[in-house]
XYZ file of C-alpha atoms in Angstrom:
534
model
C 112.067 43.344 -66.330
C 109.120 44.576 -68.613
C 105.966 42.513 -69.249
C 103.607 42.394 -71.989
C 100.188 40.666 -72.478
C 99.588 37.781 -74.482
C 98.041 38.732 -77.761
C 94.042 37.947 -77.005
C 94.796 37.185 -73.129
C 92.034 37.281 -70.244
C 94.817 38.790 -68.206
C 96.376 42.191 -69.072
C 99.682 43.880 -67.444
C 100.871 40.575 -65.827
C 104.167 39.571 -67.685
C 106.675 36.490 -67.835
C 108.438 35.866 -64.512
C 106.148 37.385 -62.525
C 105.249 35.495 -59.351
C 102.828 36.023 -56.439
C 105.477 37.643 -54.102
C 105.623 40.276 -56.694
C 104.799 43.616 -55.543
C 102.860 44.302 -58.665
C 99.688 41.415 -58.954
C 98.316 41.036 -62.490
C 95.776 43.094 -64.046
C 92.131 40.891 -64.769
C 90.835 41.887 -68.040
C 87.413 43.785 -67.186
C 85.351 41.241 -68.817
C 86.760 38.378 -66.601
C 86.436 40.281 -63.115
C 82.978 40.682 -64.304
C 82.175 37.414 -64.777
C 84.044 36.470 -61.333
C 81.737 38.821 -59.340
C 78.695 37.450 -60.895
C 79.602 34.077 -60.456
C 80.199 34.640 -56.945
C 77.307 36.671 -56.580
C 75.308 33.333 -57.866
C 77.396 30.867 -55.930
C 76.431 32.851 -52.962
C 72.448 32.839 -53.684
C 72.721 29.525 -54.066
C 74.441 28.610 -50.808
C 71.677 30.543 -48.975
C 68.898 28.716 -50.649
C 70.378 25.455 -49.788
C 70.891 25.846 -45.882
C 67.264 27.780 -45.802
C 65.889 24.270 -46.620
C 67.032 23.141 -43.143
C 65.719 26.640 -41.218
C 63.011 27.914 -43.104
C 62.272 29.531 -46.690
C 61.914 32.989 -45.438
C 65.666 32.568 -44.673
C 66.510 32.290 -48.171
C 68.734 35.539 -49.303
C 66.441 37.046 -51.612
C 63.405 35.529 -49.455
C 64.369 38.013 -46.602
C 65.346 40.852 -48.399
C 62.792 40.885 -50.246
C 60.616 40.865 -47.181
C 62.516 43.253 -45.839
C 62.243 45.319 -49.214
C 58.531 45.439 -48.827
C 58.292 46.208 -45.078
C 60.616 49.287 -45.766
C 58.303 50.787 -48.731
C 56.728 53.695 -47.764
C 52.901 53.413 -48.566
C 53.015 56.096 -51.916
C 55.164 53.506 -53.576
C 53.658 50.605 -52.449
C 50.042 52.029 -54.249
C 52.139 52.768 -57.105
C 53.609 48.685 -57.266
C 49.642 47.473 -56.841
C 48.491 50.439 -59.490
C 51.150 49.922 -62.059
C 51.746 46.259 -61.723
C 48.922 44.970 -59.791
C 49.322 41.080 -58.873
C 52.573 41.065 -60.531
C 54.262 43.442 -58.460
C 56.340 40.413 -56.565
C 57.348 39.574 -60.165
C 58.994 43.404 -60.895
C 60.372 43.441 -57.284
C 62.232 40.058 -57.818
C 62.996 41.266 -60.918
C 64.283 44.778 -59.945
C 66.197 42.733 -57.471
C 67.899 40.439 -59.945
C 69.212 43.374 -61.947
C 70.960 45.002 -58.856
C 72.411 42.013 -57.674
C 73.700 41.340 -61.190
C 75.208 45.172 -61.650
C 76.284 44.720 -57.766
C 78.783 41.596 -58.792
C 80.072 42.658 -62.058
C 80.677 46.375 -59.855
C 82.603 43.508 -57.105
C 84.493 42.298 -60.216
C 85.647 45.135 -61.685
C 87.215 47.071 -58.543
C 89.072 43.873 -58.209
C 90.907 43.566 -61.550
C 94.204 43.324 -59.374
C 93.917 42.551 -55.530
C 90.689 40.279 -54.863
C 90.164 42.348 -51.569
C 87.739 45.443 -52.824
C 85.363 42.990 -54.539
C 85.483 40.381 -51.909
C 84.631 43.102 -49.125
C 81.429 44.061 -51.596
C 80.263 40.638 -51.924
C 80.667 40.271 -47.671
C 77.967 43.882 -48.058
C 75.518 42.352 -50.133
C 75.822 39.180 -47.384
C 75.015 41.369 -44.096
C 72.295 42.880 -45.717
C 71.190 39.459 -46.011
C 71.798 38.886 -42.044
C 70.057 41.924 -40.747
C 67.156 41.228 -43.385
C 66.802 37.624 -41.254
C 67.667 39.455 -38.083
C 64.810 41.715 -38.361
C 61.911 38.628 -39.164
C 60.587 37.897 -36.156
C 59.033 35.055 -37.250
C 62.213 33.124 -38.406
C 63.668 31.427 -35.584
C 67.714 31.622 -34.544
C 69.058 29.355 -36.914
C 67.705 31.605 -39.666
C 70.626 33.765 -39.769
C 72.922 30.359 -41.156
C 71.532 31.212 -44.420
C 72.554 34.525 -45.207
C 75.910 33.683 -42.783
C 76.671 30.422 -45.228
C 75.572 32.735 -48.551
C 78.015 35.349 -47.361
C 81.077 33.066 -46.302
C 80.685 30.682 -49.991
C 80.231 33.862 -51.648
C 83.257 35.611 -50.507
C 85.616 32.222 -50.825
C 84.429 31.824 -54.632
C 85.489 34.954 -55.260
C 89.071 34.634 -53.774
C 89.090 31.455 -55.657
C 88.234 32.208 -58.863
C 90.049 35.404 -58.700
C 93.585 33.454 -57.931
C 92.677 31.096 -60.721
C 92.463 33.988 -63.041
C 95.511 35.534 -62.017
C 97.754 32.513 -62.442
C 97.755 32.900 -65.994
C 99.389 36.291 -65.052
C 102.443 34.264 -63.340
C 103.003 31.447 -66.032
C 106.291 31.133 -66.927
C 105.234 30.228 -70.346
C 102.793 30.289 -72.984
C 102.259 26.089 -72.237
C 101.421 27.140 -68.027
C 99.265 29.713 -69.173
C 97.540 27.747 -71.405
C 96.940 25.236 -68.543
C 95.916 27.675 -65.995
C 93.546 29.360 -68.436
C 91.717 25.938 -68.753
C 91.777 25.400 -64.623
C 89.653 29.188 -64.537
C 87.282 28.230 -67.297
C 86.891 24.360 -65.773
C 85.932 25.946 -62.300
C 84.234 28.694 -63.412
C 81.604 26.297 -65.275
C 81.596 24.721 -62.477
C 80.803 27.307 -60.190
C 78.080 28.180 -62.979
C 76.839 24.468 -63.375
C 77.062 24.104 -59.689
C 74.939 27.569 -58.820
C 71.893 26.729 -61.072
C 71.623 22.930 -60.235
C 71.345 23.127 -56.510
C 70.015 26.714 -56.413
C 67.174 25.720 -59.056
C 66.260 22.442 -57.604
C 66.462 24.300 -53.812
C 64.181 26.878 -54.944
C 61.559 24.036 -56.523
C 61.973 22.449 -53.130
C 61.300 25.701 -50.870
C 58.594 26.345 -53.224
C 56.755 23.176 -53.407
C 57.144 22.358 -49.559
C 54.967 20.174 -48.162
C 51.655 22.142 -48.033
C 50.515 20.661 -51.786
C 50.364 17.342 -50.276
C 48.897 18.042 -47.174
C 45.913 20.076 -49.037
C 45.288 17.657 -51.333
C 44.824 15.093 -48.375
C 41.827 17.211 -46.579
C 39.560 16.606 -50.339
C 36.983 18.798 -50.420
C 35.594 21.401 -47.120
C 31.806 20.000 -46.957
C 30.083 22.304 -44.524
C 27.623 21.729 -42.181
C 25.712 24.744 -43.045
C 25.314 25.478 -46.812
C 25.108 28.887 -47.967
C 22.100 29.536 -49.545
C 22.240 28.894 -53.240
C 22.811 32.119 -55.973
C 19.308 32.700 -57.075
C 19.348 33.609 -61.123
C 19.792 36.341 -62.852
C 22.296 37.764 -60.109
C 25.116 38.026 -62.676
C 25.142 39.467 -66.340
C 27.540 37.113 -68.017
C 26.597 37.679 -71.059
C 26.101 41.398 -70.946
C 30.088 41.918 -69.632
C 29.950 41.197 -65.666
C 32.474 38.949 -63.867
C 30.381 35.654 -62.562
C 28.654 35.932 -59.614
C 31.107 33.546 -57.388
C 34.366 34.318 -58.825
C 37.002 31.274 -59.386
C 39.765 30.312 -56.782
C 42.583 31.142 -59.774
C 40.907 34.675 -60.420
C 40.154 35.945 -57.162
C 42.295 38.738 -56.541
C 45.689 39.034 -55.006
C 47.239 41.783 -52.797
C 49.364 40.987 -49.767
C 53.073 41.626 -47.918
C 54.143 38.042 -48.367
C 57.208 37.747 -50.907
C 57.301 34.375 -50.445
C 54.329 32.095 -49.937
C 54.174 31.200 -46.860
C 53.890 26.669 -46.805
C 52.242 25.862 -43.540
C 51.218 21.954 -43.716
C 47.817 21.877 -42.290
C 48.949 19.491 -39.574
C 51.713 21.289 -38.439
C 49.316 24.576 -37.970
C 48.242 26.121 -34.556
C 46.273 28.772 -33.562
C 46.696 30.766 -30.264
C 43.807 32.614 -29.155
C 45.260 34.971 -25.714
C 45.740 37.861 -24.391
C 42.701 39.919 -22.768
C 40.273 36.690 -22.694
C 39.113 34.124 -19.442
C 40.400 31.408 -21.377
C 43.279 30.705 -23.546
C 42.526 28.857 -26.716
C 45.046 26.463 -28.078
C 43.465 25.197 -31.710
C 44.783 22.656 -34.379
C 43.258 21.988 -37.962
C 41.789 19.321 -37.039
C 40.229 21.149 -33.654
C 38.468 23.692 -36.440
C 37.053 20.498 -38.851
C 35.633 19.091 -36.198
C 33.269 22.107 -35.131
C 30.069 22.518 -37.057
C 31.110 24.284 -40.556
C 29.120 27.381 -42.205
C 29.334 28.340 -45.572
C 29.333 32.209 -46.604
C 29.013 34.026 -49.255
C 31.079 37.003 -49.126
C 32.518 39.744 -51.463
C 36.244 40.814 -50.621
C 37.569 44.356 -51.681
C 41.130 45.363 -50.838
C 41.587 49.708 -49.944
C 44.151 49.339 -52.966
C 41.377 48.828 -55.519
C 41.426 52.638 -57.302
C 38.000 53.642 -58.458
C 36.976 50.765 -61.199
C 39.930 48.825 -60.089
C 39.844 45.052 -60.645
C 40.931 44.092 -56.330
C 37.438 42.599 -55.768
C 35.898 39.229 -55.816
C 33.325 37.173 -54.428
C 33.877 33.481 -52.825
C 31.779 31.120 -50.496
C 34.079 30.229 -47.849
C 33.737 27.977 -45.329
C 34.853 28.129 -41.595
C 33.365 28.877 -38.161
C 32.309 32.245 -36.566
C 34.475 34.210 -35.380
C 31.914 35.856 -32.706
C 31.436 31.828 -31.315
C 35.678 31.564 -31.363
C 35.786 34.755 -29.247
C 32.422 33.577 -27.077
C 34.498 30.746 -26.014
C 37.592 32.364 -25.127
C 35.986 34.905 -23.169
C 36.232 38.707 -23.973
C 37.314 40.584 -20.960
C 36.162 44.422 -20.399
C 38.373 46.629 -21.650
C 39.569 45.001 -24.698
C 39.038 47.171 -27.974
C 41.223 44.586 -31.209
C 41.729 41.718 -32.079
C 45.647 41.470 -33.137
C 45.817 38.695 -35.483
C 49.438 37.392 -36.838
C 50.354 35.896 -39.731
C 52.867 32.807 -39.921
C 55.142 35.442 -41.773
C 54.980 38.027 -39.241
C 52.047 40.712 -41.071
C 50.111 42.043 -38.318
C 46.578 43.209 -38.883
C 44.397 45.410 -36.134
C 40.576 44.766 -36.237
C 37.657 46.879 -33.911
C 36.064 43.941 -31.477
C 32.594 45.217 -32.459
C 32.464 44.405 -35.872
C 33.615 40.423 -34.910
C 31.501 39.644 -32.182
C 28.246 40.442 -33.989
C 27.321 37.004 -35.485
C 25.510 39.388 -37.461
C 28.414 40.609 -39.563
C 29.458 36.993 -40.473
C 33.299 36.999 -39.595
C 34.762 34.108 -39.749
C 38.078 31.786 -39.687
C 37.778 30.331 -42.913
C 39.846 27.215 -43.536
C 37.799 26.617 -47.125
C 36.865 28.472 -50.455
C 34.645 27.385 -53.020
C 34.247 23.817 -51.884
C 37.899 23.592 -51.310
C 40.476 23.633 -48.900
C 41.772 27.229 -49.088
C 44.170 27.877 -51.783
C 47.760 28.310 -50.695
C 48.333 31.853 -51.674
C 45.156 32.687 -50.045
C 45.939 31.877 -46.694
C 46.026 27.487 -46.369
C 45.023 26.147 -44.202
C 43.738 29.217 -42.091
C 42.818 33.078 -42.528
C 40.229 35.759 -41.048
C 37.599 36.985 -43.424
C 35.557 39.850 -42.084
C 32.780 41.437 -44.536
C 32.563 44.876 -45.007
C 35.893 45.837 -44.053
C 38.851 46.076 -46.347
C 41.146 43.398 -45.746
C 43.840 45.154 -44.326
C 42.418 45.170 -41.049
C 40.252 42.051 -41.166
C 41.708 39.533 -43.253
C 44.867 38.074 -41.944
C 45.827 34.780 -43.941
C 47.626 32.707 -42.832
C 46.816 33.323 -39.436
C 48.299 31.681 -36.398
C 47.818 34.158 -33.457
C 45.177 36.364 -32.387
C 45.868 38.784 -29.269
C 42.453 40.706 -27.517
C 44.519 43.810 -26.640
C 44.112 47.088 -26.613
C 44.650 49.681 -29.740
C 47.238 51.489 -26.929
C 49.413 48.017 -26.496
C 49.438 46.868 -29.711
C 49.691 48.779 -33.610
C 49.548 46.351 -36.677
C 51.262 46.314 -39.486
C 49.386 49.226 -41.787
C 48.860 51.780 -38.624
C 52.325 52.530 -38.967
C 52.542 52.970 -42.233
C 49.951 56.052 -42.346
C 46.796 53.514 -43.549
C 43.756 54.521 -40.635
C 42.678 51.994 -37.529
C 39.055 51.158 -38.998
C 38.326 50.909 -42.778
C 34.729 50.244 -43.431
C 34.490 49.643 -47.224
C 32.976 52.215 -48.973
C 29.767 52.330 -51.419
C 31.406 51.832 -55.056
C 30.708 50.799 -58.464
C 32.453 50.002 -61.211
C 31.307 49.653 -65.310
C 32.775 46.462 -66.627
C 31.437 46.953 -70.362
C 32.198 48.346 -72.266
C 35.749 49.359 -71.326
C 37.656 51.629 -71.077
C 38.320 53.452 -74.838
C 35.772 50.474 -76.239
C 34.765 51.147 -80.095
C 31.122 50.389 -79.841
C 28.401 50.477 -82.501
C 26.047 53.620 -82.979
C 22.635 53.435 -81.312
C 21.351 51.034 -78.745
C 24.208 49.510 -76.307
C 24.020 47.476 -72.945
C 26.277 48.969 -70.089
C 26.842 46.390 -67.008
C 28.634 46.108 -63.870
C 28.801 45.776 -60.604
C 28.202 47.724 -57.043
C 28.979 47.172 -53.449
C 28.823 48.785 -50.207
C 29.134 45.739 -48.039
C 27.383 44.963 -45.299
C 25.257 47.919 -46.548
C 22.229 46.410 -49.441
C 22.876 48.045 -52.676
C 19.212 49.303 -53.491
C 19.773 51.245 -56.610
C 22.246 52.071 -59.886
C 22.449 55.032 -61.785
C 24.033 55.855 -65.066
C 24.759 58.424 -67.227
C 25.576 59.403 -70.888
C 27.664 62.375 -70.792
C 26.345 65.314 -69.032
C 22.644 63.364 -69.465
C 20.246 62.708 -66.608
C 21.093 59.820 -64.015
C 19.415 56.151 -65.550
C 18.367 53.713 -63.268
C 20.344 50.699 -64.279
C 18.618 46.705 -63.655
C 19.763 45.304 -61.006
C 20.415 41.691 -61.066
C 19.087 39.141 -58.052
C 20.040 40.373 -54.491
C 22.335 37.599 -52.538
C 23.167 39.467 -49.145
C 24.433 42.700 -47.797
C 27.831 40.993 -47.789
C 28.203 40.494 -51.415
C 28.214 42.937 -54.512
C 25.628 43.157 -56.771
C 25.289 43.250 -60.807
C 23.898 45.820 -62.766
C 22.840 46.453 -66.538
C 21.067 49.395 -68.714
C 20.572 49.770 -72.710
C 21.523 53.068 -73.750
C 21.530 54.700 -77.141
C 24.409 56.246 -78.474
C 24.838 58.757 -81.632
C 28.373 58.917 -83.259
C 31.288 60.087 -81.693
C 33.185 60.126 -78.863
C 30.698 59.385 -75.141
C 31.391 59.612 -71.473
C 29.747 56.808 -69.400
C 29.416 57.474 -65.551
C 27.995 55.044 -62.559
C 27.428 56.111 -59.386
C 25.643 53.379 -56.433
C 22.891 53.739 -53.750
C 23.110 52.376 -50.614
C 19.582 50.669 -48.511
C 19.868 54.258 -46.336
C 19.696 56.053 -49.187
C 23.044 57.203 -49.507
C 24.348 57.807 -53.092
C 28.072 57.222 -53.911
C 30.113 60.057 -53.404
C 31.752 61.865 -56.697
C 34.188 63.139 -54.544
C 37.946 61.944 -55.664
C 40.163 61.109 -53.063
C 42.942 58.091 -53.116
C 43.253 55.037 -51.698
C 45.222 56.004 -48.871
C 44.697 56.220 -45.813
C 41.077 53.982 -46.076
C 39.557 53.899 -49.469
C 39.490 55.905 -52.916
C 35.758 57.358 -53.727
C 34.663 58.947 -56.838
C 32.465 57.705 -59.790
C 34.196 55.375 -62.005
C 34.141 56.777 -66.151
C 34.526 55.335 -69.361
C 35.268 56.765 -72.754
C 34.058 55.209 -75.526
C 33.372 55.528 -79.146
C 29.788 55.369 -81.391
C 30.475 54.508 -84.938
């Protein structure tokens, strides 16, 4: 018997008479298997999201592998995501993400135009990568794997079931059953569709919310004990182009491993303090409010800032010592880091010395700015450690520190080529004018900023092309732990003008001109603008 295709049909090659015992199954139009594997593909996501409300957010599908994603970067392209995309680099991973899982299920679709198996095997892929993504968190617990297991099983049964929907219309006996069954695939497929966003959507608002934005709100404002001193005038240059002196909780820069934010309710937080020590320290939220607060003002730079980069800010946080935290635990001989873990697993590696100075002003900081800290900045809990770059100082989120040994234990960033101790480096950086400014001719104000925490920044220097080095006015000093402002009136003649800063440190030391990228603990080089006169 020979078949034919309805005229405008979803299904293609099936014919009249044809029934599922047939040796030859009917042919999905490409367009339809498409659509199949992407709803399946969403019906899947959605699943996972779901069940990771009962075993954690990191569980979630795209959660994980996402995490997983950025553990497996090597460091050359994670400098490229912070350089090319800065702060928004979760954004173009999710993104980049989206797109493969979309080609992925329409792929699923189409090499199943005629037995569901092919795509159905694809969509079960995609799924274990999900499982061994969860498998490989050590911070998820065991249930974790139920929500890549559950996103893998619903995805794979959606697609069976849509695709035997489909192909029904392929074994109506007439045009009235294939009218019917067509109206049975598009019913469930909307379904599927309505059924993906809805809970997906309103599980993603839910793993994203959590319950840390009520349980911040309830601690009010961090009132410490011991002020920092106030910011004298004149120590920032508003009005002549620098950032302000304290920099606001929304602008203070961004760079860490977490995909996901991690949502630790402050009363659900611990801290272990173990490992080489005389005593073990077991420590709630409430156990750090209680002891005497101090108030710091400290500048922050991260070893992805390039050379004029924007990955620096200043804050007054608010916390204890870290020196007294370690005092009380005990240090025992022998032990050479502190191995401090992060509720979502990032490890970070910092040299004993530089914490148990109270000198250097580490500190668990539980506040920023007069508030509680802000949730993608660690709430309720992270290290801050001035004068080193926060990839070995400045876990947030912390939950565990270990005094080991740098033999024992390797964080996070050691074995991805970074080195074990990153002192931050003497920099500057010319905020106006920028970069390809049109300025007028003759007299124009240059500004900016310099740092070389804990090191004083005694002196700025600025050039105008090939010129002599200017000594630029330096605004008020705060500490050795915070940058410092800077501004100079130059004059200008027409045309095109090469600007140049370069810092001094309190030994004397200028800032090297030397180029040399971030990696493995700092860039260094004179930051330049081009700008033109007319």
């Amino acid at each position: 018997m020979s078949s034919s295709a309805e005229p405008g049909s979803a299904i293609s090659g099936g014919g009249q008479g044809l029934d599922p015992s047939s040796a030859q199954s009917p042919r999905l139009s490409g367009p339809i298997a498409a659509l199949i594997g992407v709803l399946a593909m969403a019906a899947a996501l959605a699943v996972g999201q779901v069940i990771a409300l009962f075993v954690g957010a990191g569980a979630a599908p795209v959660s994980a592998v996402g995490d997983a994603a950025i553990d497996a970067a090597p460091a050359w392209l994670k400098d490229f995501a912070v350089r090319a995309f800065g702060e928004a680099d979760r954004v173009v991973l999710l993104l980049g993400m989206g797109v493969v899982l979309l080609l992925l299920a329409m792929l699923a679709g189409l090499i199943s135009r005629q037995r569901p198996f092919p795509g159905a095997t694809l969509v079960a892929a995609a799924g274990l990568v999900g499982i061994v993504a969860v498998l490989t968190r050590s911070e998820l617990g065991q249930l974790a794997v139920l929500a890549p297991l559950g996103s893998l099983v619903g995805g794979v049964l959606v697609f069976r079931w849509l695709h035997r929907l489909a192909q029904a219309r392929g074994y109506a006996a007439d045009a009235a059953e294939r009218a019917l069954s067509r109206r049975v695939f598009l019913r469930a497929s909307g379904g599927v569709a309505l059924g993906a966003v809805a809970f997906g959507g309103i599980a993603q608002w839910l793993l994203g919310r959590g319950d840390v934005t009520g349980s911040r709100a309830e601690l009010g404002r961090v009132v410490p004990d011991q002020p920092a001193p106030a910011i004298p005038p004149g120590a920032d240059f508003v009005d002549a182009g620098t950032p302000p002196f304290i920099t606001p909780n929304a602008d203070f820069y961004r760079v860490d491993t977490a995909f996901v934010v991690p949502q630790v309710p402050a009363e659900q937080w611990r801290l272990r303090v173990h490992g080489m020590v005389d005593r073990e320290l077991n420590l709630t939220f409430e156990d750090i409010r209680r002891r005497p607060l101090r108030e710091r003002t400290i500048t922050m730079s991260c070893v992805s800032n390039e050379v004029g980069g924007p990955y620096i800010s200043t804050a007054d946080f608010t916390g204890i010592p870290l020196a007294d935290l370690l005092a009380e635990a005990g240090v025992r001989s022998g032990a050479e880091q502190l191995f401090s873990t992060s509720s979502d697993g990032y490890t970070a590696g910092t040299d004993l010395a530089r914490l148990r100075d109270p000198a250097d002003g580490a500190m668990l900081a539980i506040g920023m700015n007069g508030q509680p800290l802000p949730v993608e900045h660690g709430f309720p809990a992270r290290m801050v450690a001035p004068g080193l770059y926060g990839y070995v100082s400045a876990t947030k989120w912390v939950v565990d520190m270990e005094l080991t040994t740098w033999a024992a234990r390797t964080p996070y960033w050691l074995t991805r080529g970074w080195a074990r101790e990153a002192p931050v480096k003497t920099q500057s950086r010319i905020d106006f004018p920028a970069e390809s400014a049109q300025v007028p001719v003759g007299r124009v104000v240059a500004s900016g900023l310099a740092w070389a925490m804990p090191r004083r920044i005694t002196e700025v220097q600025v050039r105008v092309d090939d010129g002599p080095w200017l000594r630029a006015e330096l605004g008020a000093e705060v500490s050795g732990h915070t940058w410092r402002m800077w501004r100079i009136p130059l004059r200008l003649g027409a045309g095109e003008h090469r600007l140049t800063c370069r810092a001094v440190d309190e030994r004397g030391q200028p800032q090297t001109g030397e180029l040399a990228p971030v990696t493995p603990d700092g860039a260094t080089g004179w930051h330049t603008v081009q700008v033109t006169a007319s």
